[in-house]
mmCIF file of C-alpha atoms in Angstrom:
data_model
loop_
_atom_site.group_PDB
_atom_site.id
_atom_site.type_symbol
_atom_site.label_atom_id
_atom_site.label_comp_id
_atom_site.label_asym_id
_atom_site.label_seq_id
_atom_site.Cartn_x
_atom_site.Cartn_y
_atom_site.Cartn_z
ATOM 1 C CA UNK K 1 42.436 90.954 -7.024
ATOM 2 C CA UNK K 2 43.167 93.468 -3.853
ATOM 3 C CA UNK K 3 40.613 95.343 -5.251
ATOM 4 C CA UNK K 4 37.819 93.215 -5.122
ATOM 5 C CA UNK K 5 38.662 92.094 -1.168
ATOM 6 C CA UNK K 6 38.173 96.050 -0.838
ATOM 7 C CA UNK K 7 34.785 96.970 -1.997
ATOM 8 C CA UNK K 8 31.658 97.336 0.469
ATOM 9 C CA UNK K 9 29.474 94.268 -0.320
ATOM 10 C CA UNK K 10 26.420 95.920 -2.324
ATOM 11 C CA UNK K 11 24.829 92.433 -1.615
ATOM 12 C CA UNK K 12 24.174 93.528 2.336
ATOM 13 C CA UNK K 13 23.895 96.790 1.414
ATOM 14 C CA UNK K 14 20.450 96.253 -0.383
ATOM 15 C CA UNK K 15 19.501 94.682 2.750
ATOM 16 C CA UNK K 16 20.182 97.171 5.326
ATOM 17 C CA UNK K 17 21.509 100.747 3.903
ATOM 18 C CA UNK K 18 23.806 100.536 7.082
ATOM 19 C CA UNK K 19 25.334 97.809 6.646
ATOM 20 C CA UNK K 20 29.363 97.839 6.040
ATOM 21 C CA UNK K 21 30.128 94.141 5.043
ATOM 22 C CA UNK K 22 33.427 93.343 2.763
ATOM 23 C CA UNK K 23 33.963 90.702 0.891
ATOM 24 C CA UNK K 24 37.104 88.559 2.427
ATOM 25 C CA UNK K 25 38.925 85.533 1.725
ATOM 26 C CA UNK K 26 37.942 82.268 2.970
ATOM 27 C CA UNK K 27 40.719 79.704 2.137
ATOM 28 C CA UNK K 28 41.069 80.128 -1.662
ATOM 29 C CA UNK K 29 37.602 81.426 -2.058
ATOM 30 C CA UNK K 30 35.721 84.727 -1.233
ATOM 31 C CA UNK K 31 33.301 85.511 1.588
ATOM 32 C CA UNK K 32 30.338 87.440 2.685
ATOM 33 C CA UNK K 33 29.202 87.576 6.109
ATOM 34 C CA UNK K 34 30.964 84.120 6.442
ATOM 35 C CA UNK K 35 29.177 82.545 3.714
ATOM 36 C CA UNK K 36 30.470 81.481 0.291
ATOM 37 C CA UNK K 37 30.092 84.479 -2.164
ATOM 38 C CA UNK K 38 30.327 83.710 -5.925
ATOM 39 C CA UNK K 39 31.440 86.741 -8.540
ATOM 40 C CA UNK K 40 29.346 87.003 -11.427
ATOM 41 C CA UNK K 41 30.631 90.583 -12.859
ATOM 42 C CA UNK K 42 31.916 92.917 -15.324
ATOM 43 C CA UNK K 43 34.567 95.013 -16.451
ATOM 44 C CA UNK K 44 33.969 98.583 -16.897
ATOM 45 C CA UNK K 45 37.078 100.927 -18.388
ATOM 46 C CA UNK K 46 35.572 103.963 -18.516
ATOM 47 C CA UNK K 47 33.441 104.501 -15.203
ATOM 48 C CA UNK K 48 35.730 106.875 -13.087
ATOM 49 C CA UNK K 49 35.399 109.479 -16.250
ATOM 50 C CA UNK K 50 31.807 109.339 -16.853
ATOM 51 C CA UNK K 51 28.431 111.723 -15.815
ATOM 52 C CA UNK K 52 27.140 110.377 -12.832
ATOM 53 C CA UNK K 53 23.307 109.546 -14.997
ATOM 54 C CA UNK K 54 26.090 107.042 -17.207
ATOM 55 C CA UNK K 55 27.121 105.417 -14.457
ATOM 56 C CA UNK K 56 23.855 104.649 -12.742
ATOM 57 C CA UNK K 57 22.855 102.966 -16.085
ATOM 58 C CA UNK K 58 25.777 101.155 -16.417
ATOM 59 C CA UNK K 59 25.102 99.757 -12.980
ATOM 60 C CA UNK K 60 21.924 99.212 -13.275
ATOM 61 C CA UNK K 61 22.410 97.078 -16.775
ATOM 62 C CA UNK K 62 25.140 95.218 -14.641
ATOM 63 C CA UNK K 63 22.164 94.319 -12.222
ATOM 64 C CA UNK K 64 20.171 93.607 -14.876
ATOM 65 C CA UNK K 65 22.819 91.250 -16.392
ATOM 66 C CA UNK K 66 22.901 89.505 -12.475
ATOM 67 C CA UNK K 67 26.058 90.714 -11.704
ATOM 68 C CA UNK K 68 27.088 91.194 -8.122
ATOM 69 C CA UNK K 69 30.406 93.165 -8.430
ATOM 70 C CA UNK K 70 31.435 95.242 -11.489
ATOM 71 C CA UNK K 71 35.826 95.954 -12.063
ATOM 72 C CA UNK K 72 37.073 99.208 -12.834
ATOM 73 C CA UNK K 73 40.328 101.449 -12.400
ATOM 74 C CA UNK K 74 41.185 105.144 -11.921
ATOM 75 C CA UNK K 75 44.301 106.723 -12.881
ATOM 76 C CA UNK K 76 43.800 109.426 -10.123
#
């Protein structure tokens, strides 16, 4: 998933606005920060094609729903 070891870490940036953490590999798990980090997400086709009001409710019903990182793809 190179995808996933690509995204800024929304977890820090709730934190601090400035922050610019990624999530890494640690052995065969993932990281934040150096500390264990756990995915509990969803998968979202259609998010690269949508108005940008759709897409800050599907996020937010994804934070709802505790995830921490949501999947998606772009044929662009």
């Amino acid at each position: 998933m190179s995808a996933l070891l690509s995204v800024p870490a929304v977890a820090s940036a709730a934190d601090d606005p400035s922050a610019t953490s990624l999530i890494k590999t640690s052995g065969t798990n993932f990281a934040l920060d150096g500390r264990p980090f756990f995915v509990t997400g969803v998968n979202n086709h259609y998010l690269t094609y949508r108005l940008q009001a759709e897409v800050t409710r599907v996020l937010d019903d994804a934070v709802a729903m505790g995830a921490n990182v949501v999947r998606t793809f772009s044929s662009r």
